[in-house]
């Protein structure tokens, strides 16, 4: 599993400023997975991070095995879900989940699948998934239609690429990838969004891995660039981030 440590110093900002998933998303997933009753169903949420999608699964009554190798992100989820009896935190990876054979009915991966070793992951998923079980992949992809987003991405990727190449899951997760991984699959898209004041936009910016730290020269340069962009495009003190939540549901 690549990139385990990419968000180690960004976990709190990731939890605060990254988008979650809509109620429409989870309802559509339940429908595509043919789930009538959630009673007793076990789900493996792989690369679960701080629990953005885990939350929806727990609220629907699933038994959730949250597999997350990053200690900082996993710790946030463990605190957040400490009162859920149906939550199980596991310090493992997509390629080695530590779960039993044929033990889960659904496998989910929200904003994480592009970090997996797909050959090893498929083998592991086939091992832990029950017969006729489903695999669900999700991403919140920024819509690149507005001038604001185009300019914003140019700013952050200039800073990003100085330290690490961005993953660009939005461009790399194609039908060719899904055809190799799944026997059959279908894709749906759902609208999602976040509205930020400047503090929120700045927090959202710093949640990207390998943004500069306060003691680095680039930090103030980045701050001024983002502030100038916010002032240029804000309306009533807010800027809107629009997303396309892509959901892939398939059989192995």
PDB file of C-alpha atoms in Angstrom:
ATOM      1  CA  UNK A   1       0.000   0.000   0.000  1.00  0.00           C
ATOM      2  CA  UNK A   2       1.712   3.142  -1.247  1.00  0.00           C
ATOM      3  CA  UNK A   3       1.639   6.494   0.495  1.00  0.00           C
ATOM      4  CA  UNK A   4       0.966   5.229   4.022  1.00  0.00           C
ATOM      5  CA  UNK A   5       2.761   8.217   5.556  1.00  0.00           C
ATOM      6  CA  UNK A   6       1.629  10.884   3.085  1.00  0.00           C
ATOM      7  CA  UNK A   7      -0.931  12.370   5.496  1.00  0.00           C
ATOM      8  CA  UNK A   8       0.828  11.710   8.806  1.00  0.00           C
ATOM      9  CA  UNK A   9       1.206  15.415   9.632  1.00  0.00           C
ATOM     10  CA  UNK A  10      -2.083  16.356   7.957  1.00  0.00           C
ATOM     11  CA  UNK A  11      -4.528  14.023   9.721  1.00  0.00           C
ATOM     12  CA  UNK A  12      -6.308  16.675  11.811  1.00  0.00           C
ATOM     13  CA  UNK A  13      -6.694  19.061   8.882  1.00  0.00           C
ATOM     14  CA  UNK A  14      -7.845  16.166   6.693  1.00  0.00           C
ATOM     15  CA  UNK A  15     -10.584  15.394   9.206  1.00  0.00           C
ATOM     16  CA  UNK A  16     -11.665  19.025   9.531  1.00  0.00           C
ATOM     17  CA  UNK A  17     -11.549  20.212   5.952  1.00  0.00           C
ATOM     18  CA  UNK A  18     -11.891  17.312   3.510  1.00  0.00           C
ATOM     19  CA  UNK A  19     -15.385  16.551   2.195  1.00  0.00           C
ATOM     20  CA  UNK A  20     -17.505  13.725   3.509  1.00  0.00           C
ATOM     21  CA  UNK A  21     -20.101  11.764   1.570  1.00  0.00           C
ATOM     22  CA  UNK A  22     -23.782  12.483   1.145  1.00  0.00           C
ATOM     23  CA  UNK A  23     -26.722  10.472   2.412  1.00  0.00           C
ATOM     24  CA  UNK A  24     -27.667   9.982  -1.224  1.00  0.00           C
ATOM     25  CA  UNK A  25     -24.333   8.220  -1.757  1.00  0.00           C
ATOM     26  CA  UNK A  26     -24.825   5.605   0.938  1.00  0.00           C
ATOM     27  CA  UNK A  27     -28.454   4.980  -0.093  1.00  0.00           C
ATOM     28  CA  UNK A  28     -27.400   4.442  -3.698  1.00  0.00           C
ATOM     29  CA  UNK A  29     -24.663   2.046  -2.568  1.00  0.00           C
ATOM     30  CA  UNK A  30     -27.115   0.024  -0.478  1.00  0.00           C
ATOM     31  CA  UNK A  31     -29.350  -0.252  -3.509  1.00  0.00           C
ATOM     32  CA  UNK A  32     -26.539  -1.358  -5.831  1.00  0.00           C
ATOM     33  CA  UNK A  33     -25.339  -3.884  -3.260  1.00  0.00           C
ATOM     34  CA  UNK A  34     -28.882  -5.273  -2.897  1.00  0.00           C
ATOM     35  CA  UNK A  35     -28.874  -4.609   0.844  1.00  0.00           C
ATOM     36  CA  UNK A  36     -32.391  -4.840   2.250  1.00  0.00           C
ATOM     37  CA  UNK A  37     -31.489  -5.097   5.929  1.00  0.00           C
ATOM     38  CA  UNK A  38     -28.178  -4.012   7.439  1.00  0.00           C
ATOM     39  CA  UNK A  39     -28.634  -6.269  10.450  1.00  0.00           C
ATOM     40  CA  UNK A  40     -25.453  -8.241  11.109  1.00  0.00           C
ATOM     41  CA  UNK A  41     -23.743  -7.343   7.822  1.00  0.00           C
ATOM     42  CA  UNK A  42     -19.966  -6.955   8.087  1.00  0.00           C
ATOM     43  CA  UNK A  43     -18.141  -4.375   6.003  1.00  0.00           C
ATOM     44  CA  UNK A  44     -14.393  -3.933   5.542  1.00  0.00           C
ATOM     45  CA  UNK A  45     -13.627  -0.243   5.010  1.00  0.00           C
ATOM     46  CA  UNK A  46     -10.124  -0.293   3.554  1.00  0.00           C
ATOM     47  CA  UNK A  47      -7.869   2.732   3.838  1.00  0.00           C
ATOM     48  CA  UNK A  48     -10.520   4.182   6.121  1.00  0.00           C
ATOM     49  CA  UNK A  49      -8.421   7.185   7.193  1.00  0.00           C
ATOM     50  CA  UNK A  50     -10.144   9.414   9.746  1.00  0.00           C
ATOM     51  CA  UNK A  51     -13.481   7.732   9.047  1.00  0.00           C
ATOM     52  CA  UNK A  52     -15.169  10.050   6.553  1.00  0.00           C
ATOM     53  CA  UNK A  53     -17.081   7.183   4.936  1.00  0.00           C
ATOM     54  CA  UNK A  54     -16.889   4.893   7.972  1.00  0.00           C
ATOM     55  CA  UNK A  55     -19.308   7.269   9.705  1.00  0.00           C
ATOM     56  CA  UNK A  56     -22.078   6.579   7.189  1.00  0.00           C
ATOM     57  CA  UNK A  57     -21.570   2.830   7.440  1.00  0.00           C
ATOM     58  CA  UNK A  58     -21.732   2.891  11.238  1.00  0.00           C
ATOM     59  CA  UNK A  59     -24.818   5.105  11.225  1.00  0.00           C
ATOM     60  CA  UNK A  60     -26.545   2.538   8.999  1.00  0.00           C
ATOM     61  CA  UNK A  61     -25.848  -0.215  11.527  1.00  0.00           C
ATOM     62  CA  UNK A  62     -23.117  -2.182   9.730  1.00  0.00           C
ATOM     63  CA  UNK A  63     -20.338  -3.911  11.618  1.00  0.00           C
ATOM     64  CA  UNK A  64     -17.359  -2.017  10.243  1.00  0.00           C
ATOM     65  CA  UNK A  65     -13.786  -3.261  10.180  1.00  0.00           C
ATOM     66  CA  UNK A  66     -11.836  -0.063   9.516  1.00  0.00           C
ATOM     67  CA  UNK A  67      -8.468  -1.024   8.075  1.00  0.00           C
ATOM     68  CA  UNK A  68      -6.028   1.912   8.211  1.00  0.00           C
ATOM     69  CA  UNK A  69      -2.212   1.696   8.464  1.00  0.00           C
ATOM     70  CA  UNK A  70      -1.563   5.390   9.163  1.00  0.00           C
ATOM     71  CA  UNK A  71      -1.386   5.820  12.940  1.00  0.00           C
ATOM     72  CA  UNK A  72      -2.395   9.484  13.080  1.00  0.00           C
ATOM     73  CA  UNK A  73      -5.447   9.051  10.865  1.00  0.00           C
ATOM     74  CA  UNK A  74      -6.476   5.816  12.548  1.00  0.00           C
ATOM     75  CA  UNK A  75      -6.226   7.443  15.993  1.00  0.00           C
ATOM     76  CA  UNK A  76      -8.664  10.190  15.017  1.00  0.00           C
ATOM     77  CA  UNK A  77     -11.209   7.587  13.919  1.00  0.00           C
ATOM     78  CA  UNK A  78     -10.714   5.567  17.099  1.00  0.00           C
ATOM     79  CA  UNK A  79     -11.529   8.596  19.243  1.00  0.00           C
ATOM     80  CA  UNK A  80     -14.443   9.640  17.053  1.00  0.00           C
ATOM     81  CA  UNK A  81     -16.064   6.204  17.081  1.00  0.00           C
ATOM     82  CA  UNK A  82     -15.167   5.054  20.605  1.00  0.00           C
ATOM     83  CA  UNK A  83     -18.840   4.759  21.569  1.00  0.00           C
ATOM     84  CA  UNK A  84     -19.785   2.607  18.568  1.00  0.00           C
ATOM     85  CA  UNK A  85     -19.975  -1.063  19.460  1.00  0.00           C
ATOM     86  CA  UNK A  86     -20.028  -1.931  15.755  1.00  0.00           C
ATOM     87  CA  UNK A  87     -16.641  -0.285  15.029  1.00  0.00           C
ATOM     88  CA  UNK A  88     -13.404  -2.256  14.866  1.00  0.00           C
ATOM     89  CA  UNK A  89     -10.112  -0.498  14.153  1.00  0.00           C
ATOM     90  CA  UNK A  90      -7.404  -2.538  12.417  1.00  0.00           C
ATOM     91  CA  UNK A  91      -3.794  -1.495  11.848  1.00  0.00           C
ATOM     92  CA  UNK A  92      -3.313  -3.277   8.537  1.00  0.00           C
ATOM     93  CA  UNK A  93      -3.201  -2.589   4.788  1.00  0.00           C
ATOM     94  CA  UNK A  94      -5.284  -3.310   1.702  1.00  0.00           C
ATOM     95  CA  UNK A  95      -2.852  -6.026   0.686  1.00  0.00           C
ATOM     96  CA  UNK A  96      -2.868  -7.673   4.133  1.00  0.00           C
ATOM     97  CA  UNK A  97      -6.062  -6.833   6.023  1.00  0.00           C
ATOM     98  CA  UNK A  98      -5.723  -9.406   8.796  1.00  0.00           C
ATOM     99  CA  UNK A  99      -9.371 -10.382   8.314  1.00  0.00           C
ATOM    100  CA  UNK A 100     -10.611 -13.965   8.114  1.00  0.00           C
ATOM    101  CA  UNK A 101     -11.424 -15.800   4.898  1.00  0.00           C
ATOM    102  CA  UNK A 102     -14.938 -15.140   3.547  1.00  0.00           C
ATOM    103  CA  UNK A 103     -15.695 -12.861   6.485  1.00  0.00           C
ATOM    104  CA  UNK A 104     -17.239  -9.692   4.983  1.00  0.00           C
ATOM    105  CA  UNK A 105     -20.183  -9.036   2.693  1.00  0.00           C
ATOM    106  CA  UNK A 106     -19.033  -5.646   1.390  1.00  0.00           C
ATOM    107  CA  UNK A 107     -15.616  -4.057   0.922  1.00  0.00           C
ATOM    108  CA  UNK A 108     -15.399  -0.274   0.642  1.00  0.00           C
ATOM    109  CA  UNK A 109     -12.496   2.023  -0.212  1.00  0.00           C
ATOM    110  CA  UNK A 110     -13.193   5.748  -0.036  1.00  0.00           C
ATOM    111  CA  UNK A 111     -10.507   8.048  -1.444  1.00  0.00           C
ATOM    112  CA  UNK A 112      -7.894   5.307  -1.030  1.00  0.00           C
ATOM    113  CA  UNK A 113      -8.013   2.733  -3.842  1.00  0.00           C
ATOM    114  CA  UNK A 114      -5.405   4.586  -5.941  1.00  0.00           C
ATOM    115  CA  UNK A 115      -2.813   3.922  -3.220  1.00  0.00           C
ATOM    116  CA  UNK A 116      -3.228   0.142  -3.317  1.00  0.00           C
ATOM    117  CA  UNK A 117      -1.093  -2.475  -5.035  1.00  0.00           C
ATOM    118  CA  UNK A 118      -3.966  -3.648  -7.209  1.00  0.00           C
ATOM    119  CA  UNK A 119      -2.738  -7.165  -7.951  1.00  0.00           C
ATOM    120  CA  UNK A 120      -2.106  -8.005  -4.298  1.00  0.00           C
ATOM    121  CA  UNK A 121      -5.234  -6.154  -3.209  1.00  0.00           C
ATOM    122  CA  UNK A 122      -7.473  -8.095  -5.563  1.00  0.00           C
ATOM    123  CA  UNK A 123      -6.091 -11.362  -4.225  1.00  0.00           C
ATOM    124  CA  UNK A 124      -6.716 -10.218  -0.656  1.00  0.00           C
ATOM    125  CA  UNK A 125     -10.213  -8.929  -1.416  1.00  0.00           C
ATOM    126  CA  UNK A 126     -11.153 -12.236  -3.033  1.00  0.00           C
ATOM    127  CA  UNK A 127      -9.930 -14.026   0.095  1.00  0.00           C
ATOM    128  CA  UNK A 128     -11.930 -12.011   2.646  1.00  0.00           C
ATOM    129  CA  UNK A 129     -15.084 -11.370   0.600  1.00  0.00           C
ATOM    130  CA  UNK A 130     -18.065 -13.700   0.893  1.00  0.00           C
ATOM    131  CA  UNK A 131     -19.592 -15.285  -2.197  1.00  0.00           C
ATOM    132  CA  UNK A 132     -21.633 -12.696  -4.127  1.00  0.00           C
ATOM    133  CA  UNK A 133     -20.101  -9.922  -2.022  1.00  0.00           C
ATOM    134  CA  UNK A 134     -19.583  -6.458  -3.483  1.00  0.00           C
ATOM    135  CA  UNK A 135     -16.639  -4.075  -3.679  1.00  0.00           C
ATOM    136  CA  UNK A 136     -17.400  -0.337  -3.521  1.00  0.00           C
ATOM    137  CA  UNK A 137     -14.918   2.375  -4.484  1.00  0.00           C
ATOM    138  CA  UNK A 138     -15.553   6.072  -3.876  1.00  0.00           C
ATOM    139  CA  UNK A 139     -13.829   9.338  -4.635  1.00  0.00           C
ATOM    140  CA  UNK A 140     -14.718  12.986  -4.236  1.00  0.00           C
ATOM    141  CA  UNK A 141     -13.237  14.532  -7.384  1.00  0.00           C
ATOM    142  CA  UNK A 142     -13.038  18.306  -7.663  1.00  0.00           C
ATOM    143  CA  UNK A 143     -14.946  19.644 -10.645  1.00  0.00           C
ATOM    144  CA  UNK A 144     -12.447  21.521 -12.784  1.00  0.00           C
ATOM    145  CA  UNK A 145     -14.956  23.692 -14.605  1.00  0.00           C
ATOM    146  CA  UNK A 146     -14.586  27.026 -12.799  1.00  0.00           C
ATOM    147  CA  UNK A 147     -11.760  29.522 -13.263  1.00  0.00           C
ATOM    148  CA  UNK A 148     -11.301  29.497  -9.498  1.00  0.00           C
ATOM    149  CA  UNK A 149     -10.582  25.758  -9.340  1.00  0.00           C
ATOM    150  CA  UNK A 150      -8.288  25.878 -12.376  1.00  0.00           C
ATOM    151  CA  UNK A 151      -6.214  28.627 -10.766  1.00  0.00           C
ATOM    152  CA  UNK A 152      -6.371  26.980  -7.345  1.00  0.00           C
ATOM    153  CA  UNK A 153      -5.029  23.667  -8.667  1.00  0.00           C
ATOM    154  CA  UNK A 154      -2.220  25.443 -10.465  1.00  0.00           C
ATOM    155  CA  UNK A 155      -1.175  27.030  -7.171  1.00  0.00           C
ATOM    156  CA  UNK A 156      -1.295  23.920  -4.986  1.00  0.00           C
ATOM    157  CA  UNK A 157       0.287  21.568  -7.507  1.00  0.00           C
ATOM    158  CA  UNK A 158       3.212  23.951  -7.967  1.00  0.00           C
ATOM    159  CA  UNK A 159       3.922  23.624  -4.257  1.00  0.00           C
ATOM    160  CA  UNK A 160       2.965  19.946  -4.175  1.00  0.00           C
ATOM    161  CA  UNK A 161       5.344  18.887  -6.940  1.00  0.00           C
ATOM    162  CA  UNK A 162       8.321  20.479  -5.227  1.00  0.00           C
ATOM    163  CA  UNK A 163       8.232  17.636  -2.714  1.00  0.00           C
ATOM    164  CA  UNK A 164       6.174  14.758  -4.094  1.00  0.00           C
ATOM    165  CA  UNK A 165       4.323  13.951  -7.291  1.00  0.00           C
ATOM    166  CA  UNK A 166       0.543  14.277  -6.811  1.00  0.00           C
ATOM    167  CA  UNK A 167      -1.418  11.053  -7.277  1.00  0.00           C
ATOM    168  CA  UNK A 168      -4.032  12.560  -9.625  1.00  0.00           C
ATOM    169  CA  UNK A 169      -6.491   9.734  -8.923  1.00  0.00           C
ATOM    170  CA  UNK A 170      -9.062  11.695 -10.890  1.00  0.00           C
ATOM    171  CA  UNK A 171      -7.049  11.071 -14.055  1.00  0.00           C
ATOM    172  CA  UNK A 172      -5.581   7.646 -13.289  1.00  0.00           C
ATOM    173  CA  UNK A 173      -8.669   5.738 -12.133  1.00  0.00           C
ATOM    174  CA  UNK A 174      -9.999   4.848 -15.566  1.00  0.00           C
ATOM    175  CA  UNK A 175     -12.146   2.126 -17.109  1.00  0.00           C
ATOM    176  CA  UNK A 176      -8.953   0.270 -18.034  1.00  0.00           C
ATOM    177  CA  UNK A 177      -8.082  -0.001 -14.336  1.00  0.00           C
ATOM    178  CA  UNK A 178     -11.575  -1.096 -13.333  1.00  0.00           C
ATOM    179  CA  UNK A 179     -11.794  -3.679 -16.128  1.00  0.00           C
ATOM    180  CA  UNK A 180      -8.630  -5.348 -14.845  1.00  0.00           C
ATOM    181  CA  UNK A 181      -9.809  -5.330 -11.233  1.00  0.00           C
ATOM    182  CA  UNK A 182     -13.495  -6.266 -11.564  1.00  0.00           C
ATOM    183  CA  UNK A 183     -15.358  -9.046 -13.321  1.00  0.00           C
ATOM    184  CA  UNK A 184     -18.321  -6.673 -13.707  1.00  0.00           C
ATOM    185  CA  UNK A 185     -18.920  -3.166 -12.388  1.00  0.00           C
ATOM    186  CA  UNK A 186     -21.023  -0.054 -12.748  1.00  0.00           C
ATOM    187  CA  UNK A 187     -20.264   3.608 -12.118  1.00  0.00           C
ATOM    188  CA  UNK A 188     -22.533   6.357 -10.851  1.00  0.00           C
ATOM    189  CA  UNK A 189     -21.828  10.001 -10.072  1.00  0.00           C
ATOM    190  CA  UNK A 190     -23.443  12.166  -7.400  1.00  0.00           C
ATOM    191  CA  UNK A 191     -23.059  15.903  -6.771  1.00  0.00           C
ATOM    192  CA  UNK A 192     -21.259  17.033  -3.621  1.00  0.00           C
ATOM    193  CA  UNK A 193     -19.861  20.364  -2.434  1.00  0.00           C
ATOM    194  CA  UNK A 194     -18.230  22.387   0.342  1.00  0.00           C
ATOM    195  CA  UNK A 195     -18.562  26.108   1.033  1.00  0.00           C
ATOM    196  CA  UNK A 196     -15.534  27.764   2.669  1.00  0.00           C
ATOM    197  CA  UNK A 197     -14.740  31.111   4.211  1.00  0.00           C
ATOM    198  CA  UNK A 198     -11.051  31.984   3.885  1.00  0.00           C
ATOM    199  CA  UNK A 199     -10.033  30.126   7.056  1.00  0.00           C
ATOM    200  CA  UNK A 200     -11.793  27.045   5.739  1.00  0.00           C
ATOM    201  CA  UNK A 201     -10.158  27.356   2.327  1.00  0.00           C
ATOM    202  CA  UNK A 202      -6.760  27.760   3.939  1.00  0.00           C
ATOM    203  CA  UNK A 203      -7.369  24.690   6.104  1.00  0.00           C
ATOM    204  CA  UNK A 204      -8.505  22.763   3.032  1.00  0.00           C
ATOM    205  CA  UNK A 205      -5.298  23.805   1.291  1.00  0.00           C
ATOM    206  CA  UNK A 206      -3.082  22.663   4.151  1.00  0.00           C
ATOM    207  CA  UNK A 207      -4.847  19.293   4.219  1.00  0.00           C
ATOM    208  CA  UNK A 208      -3.072  18.416   0.976  1.00  0.00           C
ATOM    209  CA  UNK A 209      -0.053  16.270   1.686  1.00  0.00           C
ATOM    210  CA  UNK A 210       3.331  17.973   1.505  1.00  0.00           C
ATOM    211  CA  UNK A 211       2.074  21.525   1.723  1.00  0.00           C
ATOM    212  CA  UNK A 212       4.767  23.694   3.363  1.00  0.00           C
ATOM    213  CA  UNK A 213       4.948  24.014   7.137  1.00  0.00           C
ATOM    214  CA  UNK A 214       4.863  27.352   8.988  1.00  0.00           C
ATOM    215  CA  UNK A 215       8.647  27.426   9.408  1.00  0.00           C
ATOM    216  CA  UNK A 216       9.234  27.112   5.662  1.00  0.00           C
ATOM    217  CA  UNK A 217       9.699  30.076   3.316  1.00  0.00           C
ATOM    218  CA  UNK A 218       7.073  28.757   0.911  1.00  0.00           C
ATOM    219  CA  UNK A 219       4.358  28.844   3.596  1.00  0.00           C
ATOM    220  CA  UNK A 220       3.832  32.605   3.428  1.00  0.00           C
ATOM    221  CA  UNK A 221       4.070  32.578  -0.371  1.00  0.00           C
ATOM    222  CA  UNK A 222       1.344  29.921  -0.528  1.00  0.00           C
ATOM    223  CA  UNK A 223      -0.804  31.792   2.008  1.00  0.00           C
ATOM    224  CA  UNK A 224      -0.647  35.026   0.030  1.00  0.00           C
ATOM    225  CA  UNK A 225      -1.411  33.235  -3.236  1.00  0.00           C
ATOM    226  CA  UNK A 226      -4.478  31.488  -1.794  1.00  0.00           C
ATOM    227  CA  UNK A 227      -5.683  34.687  -0.077  1.00  0.00           C
ATOM    228  CA  UNK A 228      -5.379  36.666  -3.308  1.00  0.00           C
ATOM    229  CA  UNK A 229      -7.318  33.980  -5.163  1.00  0.00           C
ATOM    230  CA  UNK A 230     -10.029  33.875  -2.486  1.00  0.00           C
ATOM    231  CA  UNK A 231     -10.448  37.650  -2.593  1.00  0.00           C
ATOM    232  CA  UNK A 232     -10.741  37.502  -6.375  1.00  0.00           C
ATOM    233  CA  UNK A 233     -13.514  34.896  -6.510  1.00  0.00           C
ATOM    234  CA  UNK A 234     -15.351  34.971  -3.161  1.00  0.00           C
ATOM    235  CA  UNK A 235     -19.044  35.823  -3.036  1.00  0.00           C
ATOM    236  CA  UNK A 236     -20.494  36.973   0.297  1.00  0.00           C
ATOM    237  CA  UNK A 237     -17.324  35.809   2.010  1.00  0.00           C
ATOM    238  CA  UNK A 238     -17.514  32.245   0.694  1.00  0.00           C
ATOM    239  CA  UNK A 239     -15.997  30.141  -2.041  1.00  0.00           C
ATOM    240  CA  UNK A 240     -17.653  26.983  -3.329  1.00  0.00           C
ATOM    241  CA  UNK A 241     -15.830  23.723  -3.927  1.00  0.00           C
ATOM    242  CA  UNK A 242     -17.902  21.485  -6.187  1.00  0.00           C
ATOM    243  CA  UNK A 243     -17.216  17.760  -6.356  1.00  0.00           C
ATOM    244  CA  UNK A 244     -18.307  14.752  -8.352  1.00  0.00           C
ATOM    245  CA  UNK A 245     -18.627  11.787  -6.009  1.00  0.00           C
ATOM    246  CA  UNK A 246     -17.735   8.838  -8.198  1.00  0.00           C
ATOM    247  CA  UNK A 247     -18.975   5.475  -6.955  1.00  0.00           C
ATOM    248  CA  UNK A 248     -17.846   2.203  -8.516  1.00  0.00           C
ATOM    249  CA  UNK A 249     -19.671  -0.955  -7.424  1.00  0.00           C
ATOM    250  CA  UNK A 250     -18.442  -4.280  -8.732  1.00  0.00           C
ATOM    251  CA  UNK A 251     -17.968  -8.017  -8.449  1.00  0.00           C
ATOM    252  CA  UNK A 252     -14.570  -9.699  -8.419  1.00  0.00           C
TER     253      UNK A 252
END
